[in-house]
mmCIF file of C-alpha atoms in Angstrom:
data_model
loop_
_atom_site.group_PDB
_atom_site.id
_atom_site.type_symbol
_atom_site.label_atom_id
_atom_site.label_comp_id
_atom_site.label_asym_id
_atom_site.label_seq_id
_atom_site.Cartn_x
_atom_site.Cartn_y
_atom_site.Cartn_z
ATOM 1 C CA UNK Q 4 7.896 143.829 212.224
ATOM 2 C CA UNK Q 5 7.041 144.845 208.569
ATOM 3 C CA UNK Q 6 6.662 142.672 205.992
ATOM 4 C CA UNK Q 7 7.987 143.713 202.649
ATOM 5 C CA UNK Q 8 4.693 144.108 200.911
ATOM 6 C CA UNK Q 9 6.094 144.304 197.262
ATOM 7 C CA UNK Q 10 7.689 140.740 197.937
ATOM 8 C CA UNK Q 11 5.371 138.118 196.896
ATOM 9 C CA UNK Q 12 5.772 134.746 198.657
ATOM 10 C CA UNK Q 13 2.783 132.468 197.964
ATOM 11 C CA UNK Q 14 4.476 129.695 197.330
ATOM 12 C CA UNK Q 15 3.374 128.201 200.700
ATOM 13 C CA UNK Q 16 -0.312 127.879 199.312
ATOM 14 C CA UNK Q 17 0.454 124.291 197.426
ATOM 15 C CA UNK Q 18 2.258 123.216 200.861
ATOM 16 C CA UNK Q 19 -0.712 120.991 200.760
ATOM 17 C CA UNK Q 20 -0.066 119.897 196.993
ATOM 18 C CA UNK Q 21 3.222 119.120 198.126
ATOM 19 C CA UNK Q 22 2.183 116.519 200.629
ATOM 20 C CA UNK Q 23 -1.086 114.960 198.438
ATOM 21 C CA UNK Q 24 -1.568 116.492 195.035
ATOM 22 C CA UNK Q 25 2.072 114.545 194.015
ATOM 23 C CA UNK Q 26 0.884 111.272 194.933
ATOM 24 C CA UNK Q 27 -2.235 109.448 193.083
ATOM 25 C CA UNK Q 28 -5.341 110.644 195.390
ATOM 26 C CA UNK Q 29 -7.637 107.551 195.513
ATOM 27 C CA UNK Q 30 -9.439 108.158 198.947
ATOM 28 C CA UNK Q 31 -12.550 110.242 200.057
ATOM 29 C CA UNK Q 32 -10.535 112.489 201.832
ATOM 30 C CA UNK Q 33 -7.826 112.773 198.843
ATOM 31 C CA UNK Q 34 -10.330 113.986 196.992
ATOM 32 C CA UNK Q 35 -12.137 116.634 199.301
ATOM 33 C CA UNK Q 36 -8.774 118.292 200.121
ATOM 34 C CA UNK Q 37 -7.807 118.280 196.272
ATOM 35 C CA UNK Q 38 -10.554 120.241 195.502
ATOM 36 C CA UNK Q 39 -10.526 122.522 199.188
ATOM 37 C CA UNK Q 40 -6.577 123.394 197.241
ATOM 38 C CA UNK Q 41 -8.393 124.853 194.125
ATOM 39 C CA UNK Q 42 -10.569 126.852 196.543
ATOM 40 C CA UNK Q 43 -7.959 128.526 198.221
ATOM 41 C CA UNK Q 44 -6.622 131.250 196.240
ATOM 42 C CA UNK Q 45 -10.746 132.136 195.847
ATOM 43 C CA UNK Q 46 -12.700 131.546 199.257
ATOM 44 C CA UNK Q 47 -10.107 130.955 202.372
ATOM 45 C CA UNK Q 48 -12.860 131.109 204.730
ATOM 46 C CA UNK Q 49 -14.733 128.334 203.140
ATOM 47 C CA UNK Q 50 -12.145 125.910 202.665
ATOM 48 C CA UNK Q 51 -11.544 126.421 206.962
ATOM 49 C CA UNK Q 52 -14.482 125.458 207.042
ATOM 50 C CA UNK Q 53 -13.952 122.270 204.814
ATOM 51 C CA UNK Q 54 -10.460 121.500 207.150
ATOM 52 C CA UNK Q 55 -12.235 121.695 210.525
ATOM 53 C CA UNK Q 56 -14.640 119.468 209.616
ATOM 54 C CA UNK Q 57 -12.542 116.639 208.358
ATOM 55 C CA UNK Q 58 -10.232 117.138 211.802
ATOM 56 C CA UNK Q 59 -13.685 116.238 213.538
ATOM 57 C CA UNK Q 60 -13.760 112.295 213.221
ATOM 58 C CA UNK Q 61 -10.318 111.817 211.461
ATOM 59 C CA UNK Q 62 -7.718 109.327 213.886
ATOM 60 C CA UNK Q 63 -4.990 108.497 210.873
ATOM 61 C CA UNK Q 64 -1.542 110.633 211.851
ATOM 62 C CA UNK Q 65 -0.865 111.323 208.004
ATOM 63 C CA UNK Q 66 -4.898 112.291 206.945
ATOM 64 C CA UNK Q 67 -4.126 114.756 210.317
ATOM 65 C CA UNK Q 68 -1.313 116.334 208.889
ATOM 66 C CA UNK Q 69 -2.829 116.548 205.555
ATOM 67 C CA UNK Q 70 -5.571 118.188 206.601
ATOM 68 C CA UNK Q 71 -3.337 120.476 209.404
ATOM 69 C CA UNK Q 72 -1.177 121.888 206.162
ATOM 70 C CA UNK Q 73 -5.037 122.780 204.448
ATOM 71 C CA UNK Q 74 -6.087 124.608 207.516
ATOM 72 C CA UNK Q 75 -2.222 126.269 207.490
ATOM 73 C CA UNK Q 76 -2.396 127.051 203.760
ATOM 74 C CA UNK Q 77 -5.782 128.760 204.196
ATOM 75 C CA UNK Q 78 -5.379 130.689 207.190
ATOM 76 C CA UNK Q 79 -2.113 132.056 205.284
ATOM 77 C CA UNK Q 80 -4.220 132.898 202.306
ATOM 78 C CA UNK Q 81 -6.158 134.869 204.654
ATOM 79 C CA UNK Q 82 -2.649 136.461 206.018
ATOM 80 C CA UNK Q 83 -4.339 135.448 209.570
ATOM 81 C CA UNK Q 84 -0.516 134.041 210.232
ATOM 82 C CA UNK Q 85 -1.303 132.945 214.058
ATOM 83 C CA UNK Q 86 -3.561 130.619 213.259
ATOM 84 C CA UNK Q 87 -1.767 129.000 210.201
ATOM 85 C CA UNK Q 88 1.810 128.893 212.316
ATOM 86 C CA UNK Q 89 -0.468 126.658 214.913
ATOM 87 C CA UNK Q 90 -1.721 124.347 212.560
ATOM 88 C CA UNK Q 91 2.078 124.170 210.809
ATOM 89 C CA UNK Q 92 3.330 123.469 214.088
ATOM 90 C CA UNK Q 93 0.283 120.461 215.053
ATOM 91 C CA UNK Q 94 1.278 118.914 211.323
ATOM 92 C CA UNK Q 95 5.420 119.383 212.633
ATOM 93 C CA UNK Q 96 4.962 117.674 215.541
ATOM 94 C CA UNK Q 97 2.344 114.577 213.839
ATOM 95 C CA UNK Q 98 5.365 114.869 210.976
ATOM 96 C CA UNK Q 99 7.953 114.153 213.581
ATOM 97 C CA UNK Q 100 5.946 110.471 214.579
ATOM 98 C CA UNK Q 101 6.166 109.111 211.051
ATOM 99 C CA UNK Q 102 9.950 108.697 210.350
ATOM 100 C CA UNK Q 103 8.601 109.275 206.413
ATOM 101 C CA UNK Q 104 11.493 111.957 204.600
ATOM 102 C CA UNK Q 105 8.736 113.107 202.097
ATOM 103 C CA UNK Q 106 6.012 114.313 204.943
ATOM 104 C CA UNK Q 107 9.091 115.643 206.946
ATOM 105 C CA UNK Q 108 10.286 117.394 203.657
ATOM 106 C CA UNK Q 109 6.994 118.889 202.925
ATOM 107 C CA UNK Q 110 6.005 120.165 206.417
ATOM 108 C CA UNK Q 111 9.111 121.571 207.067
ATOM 109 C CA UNK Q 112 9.056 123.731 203.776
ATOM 110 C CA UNK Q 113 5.793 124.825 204.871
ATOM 111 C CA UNK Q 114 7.446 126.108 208.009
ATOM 112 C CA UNK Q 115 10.471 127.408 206.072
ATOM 113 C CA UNK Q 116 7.961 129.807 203.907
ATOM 114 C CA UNK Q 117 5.958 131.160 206.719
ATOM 115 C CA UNK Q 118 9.047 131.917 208.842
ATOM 116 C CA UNK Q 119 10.237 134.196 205.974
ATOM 117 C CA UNK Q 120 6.992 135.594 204.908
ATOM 118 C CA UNK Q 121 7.207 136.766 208.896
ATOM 119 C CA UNK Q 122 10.871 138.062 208.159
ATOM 120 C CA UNK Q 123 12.445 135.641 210.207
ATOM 121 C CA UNK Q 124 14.956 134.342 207.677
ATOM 122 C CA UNK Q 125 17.646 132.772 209.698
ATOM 123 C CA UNK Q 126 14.723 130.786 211.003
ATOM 124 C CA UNK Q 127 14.336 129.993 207.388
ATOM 125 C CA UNK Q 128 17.284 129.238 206.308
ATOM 126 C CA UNK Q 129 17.805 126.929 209.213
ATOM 127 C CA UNK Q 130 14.447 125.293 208.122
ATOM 128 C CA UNK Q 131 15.608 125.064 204.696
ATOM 129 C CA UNK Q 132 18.824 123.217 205.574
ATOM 130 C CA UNK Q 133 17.153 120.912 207.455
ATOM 131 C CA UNK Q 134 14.864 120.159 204.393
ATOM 132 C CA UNK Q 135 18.173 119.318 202.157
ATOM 133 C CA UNK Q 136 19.170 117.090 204.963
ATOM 134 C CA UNK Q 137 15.563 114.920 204.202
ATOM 135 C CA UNK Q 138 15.487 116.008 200.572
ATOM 136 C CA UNK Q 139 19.083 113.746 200.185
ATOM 137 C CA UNK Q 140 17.115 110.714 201.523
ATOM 138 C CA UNK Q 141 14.443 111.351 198.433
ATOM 139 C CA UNK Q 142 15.632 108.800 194.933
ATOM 140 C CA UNK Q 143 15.821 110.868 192.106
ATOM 141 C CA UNK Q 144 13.363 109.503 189.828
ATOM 142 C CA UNK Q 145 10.299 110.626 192.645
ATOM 143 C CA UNK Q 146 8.181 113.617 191.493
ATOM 144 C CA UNK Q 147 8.281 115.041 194.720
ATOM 145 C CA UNK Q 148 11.863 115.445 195.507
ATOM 146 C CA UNK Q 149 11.203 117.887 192.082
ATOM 147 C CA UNK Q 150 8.909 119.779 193.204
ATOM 148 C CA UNK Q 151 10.210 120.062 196.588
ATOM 149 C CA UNK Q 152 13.948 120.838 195.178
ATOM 150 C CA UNK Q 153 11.864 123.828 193.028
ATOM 151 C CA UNK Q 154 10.298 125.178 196.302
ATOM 152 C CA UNK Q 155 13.369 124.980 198.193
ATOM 153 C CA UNK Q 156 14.838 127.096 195.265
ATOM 154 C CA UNK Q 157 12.134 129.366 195.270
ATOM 155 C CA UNK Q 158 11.881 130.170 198.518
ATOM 156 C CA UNK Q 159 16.055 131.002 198.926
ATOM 157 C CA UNK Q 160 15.141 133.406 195.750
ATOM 158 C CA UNK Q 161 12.382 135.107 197.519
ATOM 159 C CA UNK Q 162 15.141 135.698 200.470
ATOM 160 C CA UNK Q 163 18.126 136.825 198.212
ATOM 161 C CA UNK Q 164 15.277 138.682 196.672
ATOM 162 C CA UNK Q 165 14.452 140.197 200.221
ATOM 163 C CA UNK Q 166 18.183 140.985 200.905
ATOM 164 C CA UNK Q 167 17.976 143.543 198.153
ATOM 165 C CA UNK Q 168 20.522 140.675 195.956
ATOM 166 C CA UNK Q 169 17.771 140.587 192.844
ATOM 167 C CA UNK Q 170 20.563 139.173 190.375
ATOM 168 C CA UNK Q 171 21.495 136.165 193.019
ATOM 169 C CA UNK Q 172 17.449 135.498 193.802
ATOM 170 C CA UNK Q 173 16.983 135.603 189.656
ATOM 171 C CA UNK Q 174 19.629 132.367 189.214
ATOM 172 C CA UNK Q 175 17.560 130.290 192.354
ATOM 173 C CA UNK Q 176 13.919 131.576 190.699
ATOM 174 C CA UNK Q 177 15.279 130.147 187.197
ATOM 175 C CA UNK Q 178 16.785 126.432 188.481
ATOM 176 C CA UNK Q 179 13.210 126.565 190.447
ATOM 177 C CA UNK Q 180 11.379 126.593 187.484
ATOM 178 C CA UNK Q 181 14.107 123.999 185.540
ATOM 179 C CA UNK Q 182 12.895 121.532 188.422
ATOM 180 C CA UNK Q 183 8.888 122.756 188.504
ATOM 181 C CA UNK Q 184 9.360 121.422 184.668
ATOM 182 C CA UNK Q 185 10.888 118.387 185.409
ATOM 183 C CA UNK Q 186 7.492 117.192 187.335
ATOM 184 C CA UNK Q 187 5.603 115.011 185.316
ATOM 185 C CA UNK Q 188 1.826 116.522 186.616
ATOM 186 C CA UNK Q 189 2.810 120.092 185.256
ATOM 187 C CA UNK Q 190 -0.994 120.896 186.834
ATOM 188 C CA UNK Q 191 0.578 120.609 190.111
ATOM 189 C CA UNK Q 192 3.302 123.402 189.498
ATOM 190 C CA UNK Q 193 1.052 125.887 187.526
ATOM 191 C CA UNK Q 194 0.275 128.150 190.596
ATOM 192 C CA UNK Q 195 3.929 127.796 191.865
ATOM 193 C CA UNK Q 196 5.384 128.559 188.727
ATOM 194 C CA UNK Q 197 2.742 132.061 188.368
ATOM 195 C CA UNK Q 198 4.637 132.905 191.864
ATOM 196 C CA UNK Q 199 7.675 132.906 190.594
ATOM 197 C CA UNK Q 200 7.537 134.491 187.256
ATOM 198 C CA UNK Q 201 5.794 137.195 189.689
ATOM 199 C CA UNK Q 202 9.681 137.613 191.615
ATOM 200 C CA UNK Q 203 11.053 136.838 188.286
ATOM 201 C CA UNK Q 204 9.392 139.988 187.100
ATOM 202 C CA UNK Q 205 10.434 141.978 190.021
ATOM 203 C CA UNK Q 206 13.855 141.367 190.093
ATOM 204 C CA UNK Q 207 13.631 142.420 186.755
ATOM 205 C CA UNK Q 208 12.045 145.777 187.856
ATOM 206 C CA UNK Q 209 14.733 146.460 190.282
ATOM 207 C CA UNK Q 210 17.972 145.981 187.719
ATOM 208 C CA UNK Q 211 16.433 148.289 185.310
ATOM 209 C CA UNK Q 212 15.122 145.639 182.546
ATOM 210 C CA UNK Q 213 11.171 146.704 181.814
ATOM 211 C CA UNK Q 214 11.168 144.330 178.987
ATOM 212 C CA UNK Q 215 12.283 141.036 180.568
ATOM 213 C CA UNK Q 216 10.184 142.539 183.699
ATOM 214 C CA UNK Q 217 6.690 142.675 181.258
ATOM 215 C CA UNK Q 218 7.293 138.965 179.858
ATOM 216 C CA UNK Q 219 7.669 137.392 183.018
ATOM 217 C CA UNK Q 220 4.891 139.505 184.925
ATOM 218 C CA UNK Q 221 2.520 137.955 181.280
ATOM 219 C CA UNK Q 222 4.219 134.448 182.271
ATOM 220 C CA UNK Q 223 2.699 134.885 185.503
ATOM 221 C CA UNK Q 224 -0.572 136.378 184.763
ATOM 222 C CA UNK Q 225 -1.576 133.931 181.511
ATOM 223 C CA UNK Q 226 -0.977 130.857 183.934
ATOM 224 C CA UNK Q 227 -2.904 132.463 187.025
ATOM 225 C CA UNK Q 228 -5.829 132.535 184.322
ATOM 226 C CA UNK Q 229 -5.264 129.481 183.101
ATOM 227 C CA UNK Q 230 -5.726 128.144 186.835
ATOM 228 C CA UNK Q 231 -8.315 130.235 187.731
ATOM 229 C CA UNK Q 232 -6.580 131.524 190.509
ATOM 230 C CA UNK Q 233 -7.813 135.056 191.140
ATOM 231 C CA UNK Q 234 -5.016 136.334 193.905
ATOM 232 C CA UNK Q 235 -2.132 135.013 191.650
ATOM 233 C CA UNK Q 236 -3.288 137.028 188.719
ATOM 234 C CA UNK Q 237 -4.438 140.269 191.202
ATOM 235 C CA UNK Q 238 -0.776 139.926 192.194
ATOM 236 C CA UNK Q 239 0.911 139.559 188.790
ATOM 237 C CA UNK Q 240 -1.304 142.760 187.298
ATOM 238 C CA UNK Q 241 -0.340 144.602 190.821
ATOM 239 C CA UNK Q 242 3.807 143.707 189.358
ATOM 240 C CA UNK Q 243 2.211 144.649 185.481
ATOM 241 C CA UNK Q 244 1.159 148.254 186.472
ATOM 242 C CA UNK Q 245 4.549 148.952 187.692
ATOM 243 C CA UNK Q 246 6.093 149.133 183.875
ATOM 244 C CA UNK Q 247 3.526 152.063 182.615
ATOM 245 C CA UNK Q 248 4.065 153.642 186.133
ATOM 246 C CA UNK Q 249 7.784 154.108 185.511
ATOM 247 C CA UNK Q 250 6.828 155.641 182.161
ATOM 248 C CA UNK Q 251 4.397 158.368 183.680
ATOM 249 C CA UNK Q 252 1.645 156.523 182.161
ATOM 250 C CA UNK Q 253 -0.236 156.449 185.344
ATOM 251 C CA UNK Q 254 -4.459 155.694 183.920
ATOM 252 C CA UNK Q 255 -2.439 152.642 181.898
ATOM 253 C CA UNK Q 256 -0.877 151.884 185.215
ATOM 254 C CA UNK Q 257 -4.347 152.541 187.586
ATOM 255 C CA UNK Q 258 -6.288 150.039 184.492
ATOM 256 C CA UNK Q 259 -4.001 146.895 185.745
ATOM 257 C CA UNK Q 260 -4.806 147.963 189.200
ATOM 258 C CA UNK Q 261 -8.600 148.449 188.956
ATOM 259 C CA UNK Q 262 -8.530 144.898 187.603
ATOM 260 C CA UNK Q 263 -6.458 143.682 190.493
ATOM 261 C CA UNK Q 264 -8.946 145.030 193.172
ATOM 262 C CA UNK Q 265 -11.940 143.602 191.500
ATOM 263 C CA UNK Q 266 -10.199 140.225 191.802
ATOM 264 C CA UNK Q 267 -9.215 140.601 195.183
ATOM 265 C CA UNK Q 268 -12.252 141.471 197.069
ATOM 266 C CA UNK Q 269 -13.448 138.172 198.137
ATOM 267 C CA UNK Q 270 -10.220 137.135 199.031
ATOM 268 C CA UNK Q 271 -9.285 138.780 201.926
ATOM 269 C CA UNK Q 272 -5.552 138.817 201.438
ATOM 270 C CA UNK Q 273 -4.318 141.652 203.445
ATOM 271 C CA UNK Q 274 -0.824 142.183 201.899
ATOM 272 C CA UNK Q 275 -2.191 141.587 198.556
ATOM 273 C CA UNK Q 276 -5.349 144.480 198.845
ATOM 274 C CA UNK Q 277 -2.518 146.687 200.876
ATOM 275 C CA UNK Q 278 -0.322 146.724 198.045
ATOM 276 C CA UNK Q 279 -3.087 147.488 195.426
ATOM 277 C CA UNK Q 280 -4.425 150.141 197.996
ATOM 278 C CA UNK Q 281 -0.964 152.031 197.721
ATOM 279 C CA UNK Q 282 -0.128 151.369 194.347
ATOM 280 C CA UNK Q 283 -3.596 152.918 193.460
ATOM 281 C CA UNK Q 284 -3.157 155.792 195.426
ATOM 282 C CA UNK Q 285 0.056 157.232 194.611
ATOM 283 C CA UNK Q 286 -1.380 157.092 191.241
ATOM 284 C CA UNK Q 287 -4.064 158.996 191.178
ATOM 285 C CA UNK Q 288 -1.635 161.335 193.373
ATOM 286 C CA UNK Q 289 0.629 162.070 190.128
ATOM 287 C CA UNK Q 290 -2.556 162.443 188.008
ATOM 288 C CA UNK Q 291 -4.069 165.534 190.677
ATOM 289 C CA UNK Q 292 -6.868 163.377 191.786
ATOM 290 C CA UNK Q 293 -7.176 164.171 195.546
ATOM 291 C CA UNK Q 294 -10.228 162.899 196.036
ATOM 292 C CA UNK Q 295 -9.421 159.235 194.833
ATOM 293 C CA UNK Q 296 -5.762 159.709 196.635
ATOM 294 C CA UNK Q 297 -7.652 160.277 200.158
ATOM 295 C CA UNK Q 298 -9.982 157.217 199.499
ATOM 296 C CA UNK Q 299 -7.673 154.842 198.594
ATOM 297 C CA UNK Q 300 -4.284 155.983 201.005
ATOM 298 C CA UNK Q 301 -6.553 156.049 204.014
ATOM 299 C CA UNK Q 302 -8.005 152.191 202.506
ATOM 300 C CA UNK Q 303 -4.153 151.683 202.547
ATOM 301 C CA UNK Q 304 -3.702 152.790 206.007
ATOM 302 C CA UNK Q 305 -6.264 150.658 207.382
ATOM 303 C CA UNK Q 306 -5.197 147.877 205.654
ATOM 304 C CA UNK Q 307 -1.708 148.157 206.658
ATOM 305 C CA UNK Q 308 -2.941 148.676 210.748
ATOM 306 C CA UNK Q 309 -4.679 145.366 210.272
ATOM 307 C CA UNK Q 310 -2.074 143.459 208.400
ATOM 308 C CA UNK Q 311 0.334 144.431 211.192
ATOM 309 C CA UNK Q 312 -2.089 143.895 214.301
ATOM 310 C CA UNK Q 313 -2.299 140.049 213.198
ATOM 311 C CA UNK Q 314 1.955 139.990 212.758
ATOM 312 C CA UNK Q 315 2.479 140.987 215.698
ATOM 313 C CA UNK Q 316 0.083 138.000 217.335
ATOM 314 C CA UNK Q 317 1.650 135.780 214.971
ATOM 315 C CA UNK Q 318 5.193 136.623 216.498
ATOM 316 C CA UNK Q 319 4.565 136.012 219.871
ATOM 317 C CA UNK Q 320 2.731 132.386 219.081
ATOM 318 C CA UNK Q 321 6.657 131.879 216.781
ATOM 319 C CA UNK Q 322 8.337 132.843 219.596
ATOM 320 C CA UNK Q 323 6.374 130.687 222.011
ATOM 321 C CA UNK Q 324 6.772 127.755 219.357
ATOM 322 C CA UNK Q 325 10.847 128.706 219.170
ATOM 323 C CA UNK Q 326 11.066 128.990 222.861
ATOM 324 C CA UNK Q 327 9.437 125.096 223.185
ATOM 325 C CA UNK Q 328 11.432 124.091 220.767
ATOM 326 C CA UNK Q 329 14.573 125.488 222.280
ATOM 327 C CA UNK Q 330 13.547 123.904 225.650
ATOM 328 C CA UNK Q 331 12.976 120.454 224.067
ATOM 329 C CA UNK Q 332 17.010 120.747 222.673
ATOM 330 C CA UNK Q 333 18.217 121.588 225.518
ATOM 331 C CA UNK Q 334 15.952 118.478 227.073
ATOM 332 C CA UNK Q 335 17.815 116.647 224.333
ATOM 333 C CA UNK Q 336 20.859 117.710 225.160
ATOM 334 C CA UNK Q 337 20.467 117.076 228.415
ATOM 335 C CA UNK Q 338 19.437 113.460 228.140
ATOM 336 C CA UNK Q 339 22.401 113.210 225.994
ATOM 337 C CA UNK Q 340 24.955 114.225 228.761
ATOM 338 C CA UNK Q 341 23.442 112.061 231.268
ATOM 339 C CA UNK Q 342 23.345 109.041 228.782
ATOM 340 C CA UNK Q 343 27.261 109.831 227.946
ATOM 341 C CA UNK Q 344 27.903 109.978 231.619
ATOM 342 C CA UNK Q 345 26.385 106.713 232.536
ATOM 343 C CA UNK Q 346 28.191 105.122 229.502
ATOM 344 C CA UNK Q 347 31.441 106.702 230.646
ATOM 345 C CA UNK Q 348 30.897 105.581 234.404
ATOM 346 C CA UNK Q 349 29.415 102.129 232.656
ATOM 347 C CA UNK Q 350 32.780 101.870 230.049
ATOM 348 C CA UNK Q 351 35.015 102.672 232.995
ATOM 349 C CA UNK Q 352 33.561 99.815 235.518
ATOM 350 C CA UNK Q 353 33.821 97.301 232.274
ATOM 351 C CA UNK Q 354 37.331 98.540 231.913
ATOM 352 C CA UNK Q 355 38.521 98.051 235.933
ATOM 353 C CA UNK Q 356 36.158 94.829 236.368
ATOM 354 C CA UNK Q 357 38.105 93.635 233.105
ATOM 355 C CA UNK Q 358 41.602 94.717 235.197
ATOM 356 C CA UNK Q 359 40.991 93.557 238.299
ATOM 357 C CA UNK Q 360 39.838 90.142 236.614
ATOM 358 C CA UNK Q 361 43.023 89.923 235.024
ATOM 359 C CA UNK Q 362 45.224 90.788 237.717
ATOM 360 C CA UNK Q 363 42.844 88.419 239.758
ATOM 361 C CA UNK Q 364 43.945 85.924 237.825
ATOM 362 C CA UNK Q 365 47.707 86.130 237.033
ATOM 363 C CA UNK Q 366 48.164 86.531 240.355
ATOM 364 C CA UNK Q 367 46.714 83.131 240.745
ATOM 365 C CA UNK Q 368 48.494 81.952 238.399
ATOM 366 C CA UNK Q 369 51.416 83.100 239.577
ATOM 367 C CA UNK Q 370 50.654 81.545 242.967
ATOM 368 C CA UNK Q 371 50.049 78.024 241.032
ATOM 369 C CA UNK Q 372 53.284 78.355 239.569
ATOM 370 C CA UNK Q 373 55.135 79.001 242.890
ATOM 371 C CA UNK Q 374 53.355 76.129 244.405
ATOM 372 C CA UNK Q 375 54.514 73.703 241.308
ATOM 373 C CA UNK Q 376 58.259 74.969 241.957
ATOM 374 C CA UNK Q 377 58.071 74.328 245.617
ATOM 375 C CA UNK Q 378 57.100 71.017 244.709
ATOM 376 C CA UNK Q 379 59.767 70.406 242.265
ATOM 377 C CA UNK Q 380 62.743 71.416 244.251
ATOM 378 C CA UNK Q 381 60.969 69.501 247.256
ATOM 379 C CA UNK Q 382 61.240 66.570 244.915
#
């Protein structure tokens, strides 16, 4: 299964801002994993390190599912997908003990994103339902059920978006960012709202309008900066190069890209260097350069054979997680039956105990009324 490379669906990175960086962060490990978040868009690998060694001595179910989402949001960075859907589904299944609507809310929009960065969007959308359901439960005035409501927008965008519907995905990208900027910690939303500009600018490519395309694809690159958050910016000057590319103006296209691939390398984003890999080399294509075309489309290539070698692990661990998950409903549904059953069977007994009692006992009194008319006409 192919991901679409030119979609750009980071938003799952601040799954684990979602769930801490909302909330005041007065403890040890508040602090560690604040910092591990700042980390990720720069050194994946190092922050995995960070997350396993917090899981080593750590008993407390929501520090566990904190630290679960860091692992997730890390391995994603890395685009190793198998190993971020297992820690998604450990934090799901700690999320599930807790009864709390703003950890179910945030773990299950981390699940929502990495089911449609893997193309499964009715999976998605199912997800995403199911995060209105919790989202409701939220009072208006709390930060999170903003930020939450944005990424919930975001994400539907990023699917319309997907769907080839760029004017549909450009109305939820916009009410995304109307709810980003309605959280009062606007440090919080900064890498969220780089992502989106990024579609913003997109969609903007695809319906013909350069212009509005180069401002938002800016938008996104000024905040990446801003942040210091070297994959968001790599991503927004891969979108940037695509405006002089349309013009023929392929060195003024290939100088946004050469910046983009010295900001990737330590990353280790496959989809990310893939895209930059292609982009570069059907540039220097157009400009006769068949040296740089061979270097770069068989760096594409490999990329690509990678990319898809750890999707297709990362399927069959979604499918094994779908498959449990199917088996527990059906468990449920099971139970369900058997419990209606035995309330039937119970209902039913209450109802003929409660009929034989009364015929039980108007038949008695029937008798004691025969009895006291015997007596009266033997009177």
């Amino acid at each position: 299964m192919k991901l679409r490379i030119h979609i750009f669906c980071l938003l799952f990175l601040l799954c684990t801002i979602s769930v801490s960086g909302q909330e005041k962060i007065d403890d040890s490990l508040g602090v560690i994993i604040k910092k591990a978040n700042q980390e990720i868009y720069n050194n994946p690998d190092n922050v995995i390190k960070i997350g396993k060694k917090l899981l080593e001595n750590e008993k407390d179910t929501k520090k566990l599912i904190r630290i679960y989402l860091l692992l997730s949001t890390a391995g994603f960075a890395k685009r190793d997908f198998d190993k971020s859907l297992q820690y998604t589904y450990k934090a799901r299944e700690l999320a599930k003990k807790t009864n709390d609507p703003k950890i179910q809310t945030s773990v299950l929009m981390t699940a929502a994103v990495q089911f449609q960065q893997m193309d499964l969007l009715s999976k998605s959308i199912e997800t995403l339902d199911e995060v209105d359901k919790y989202l409701a439960e939220l009072p208006e005035d709390l930060s999170l059920k903003h930020f939450e409501t944005a990424r919930s927008f975001a994400l539907r965008g990023m699917i319309y978006k997907s769907q080839a519907n760029p004017e549909i995905a450009l109305q939820e990208f916009l009410i995304a960012i109307k709810n980003f900027e309605k959280v009062p910690d606007q440090k919080t939303t900064f890498y969220n709202q780089s992502i989106i500009y990024y579609n913003i600018g997109a969609c903007y490519i695809t319906i013909n309008e350069p212009d509005e395309g180069q401002k938002a694809f800016q938008k996104s690159i000024d905040i990446a900066r801003l942040i210091k958050a070297n994959s968001l910016e790599a991503f927004a000057l891969k979108g940037m190069s695509e405006i002089p590319k349309q013009k023929h103006q392929y060195q003024a296209a290939l100088d946004f890209l050469l910046q983009a691939e010295t900001l990737s390398k330590n990353i280790g984003d496959l989809t990310l260097n893939e895209g930059i890999y292609k982009e570069m080399a059907d540039n220097y294509l157009a400009m006769g350069k068949q040296n740089l075309y061979q270097i770069y489309s068989k760096k594409h290539i490999e990329t690509r054979l990678e990319r898809e070698q750890n999707e297709l692990s990362s399927i069959n661990h979604a499918l094994d997680i779908h498959n449990i998950e199917s088996q527990q409903k059906s468990k449920d549904m099971i139970t369900r039956y058997h419990i209606f059953i035995l309330a039937t069977l119970l209902s039913g007994a209450f109802v003929f105990g409660l009929f034989f009692y009364f015929v039980l006992k108007i038949r008695k009194r029937n008798q004691r009324d025969q009895e006291e008319i015997k007596k009266l006409f033997n009177s």
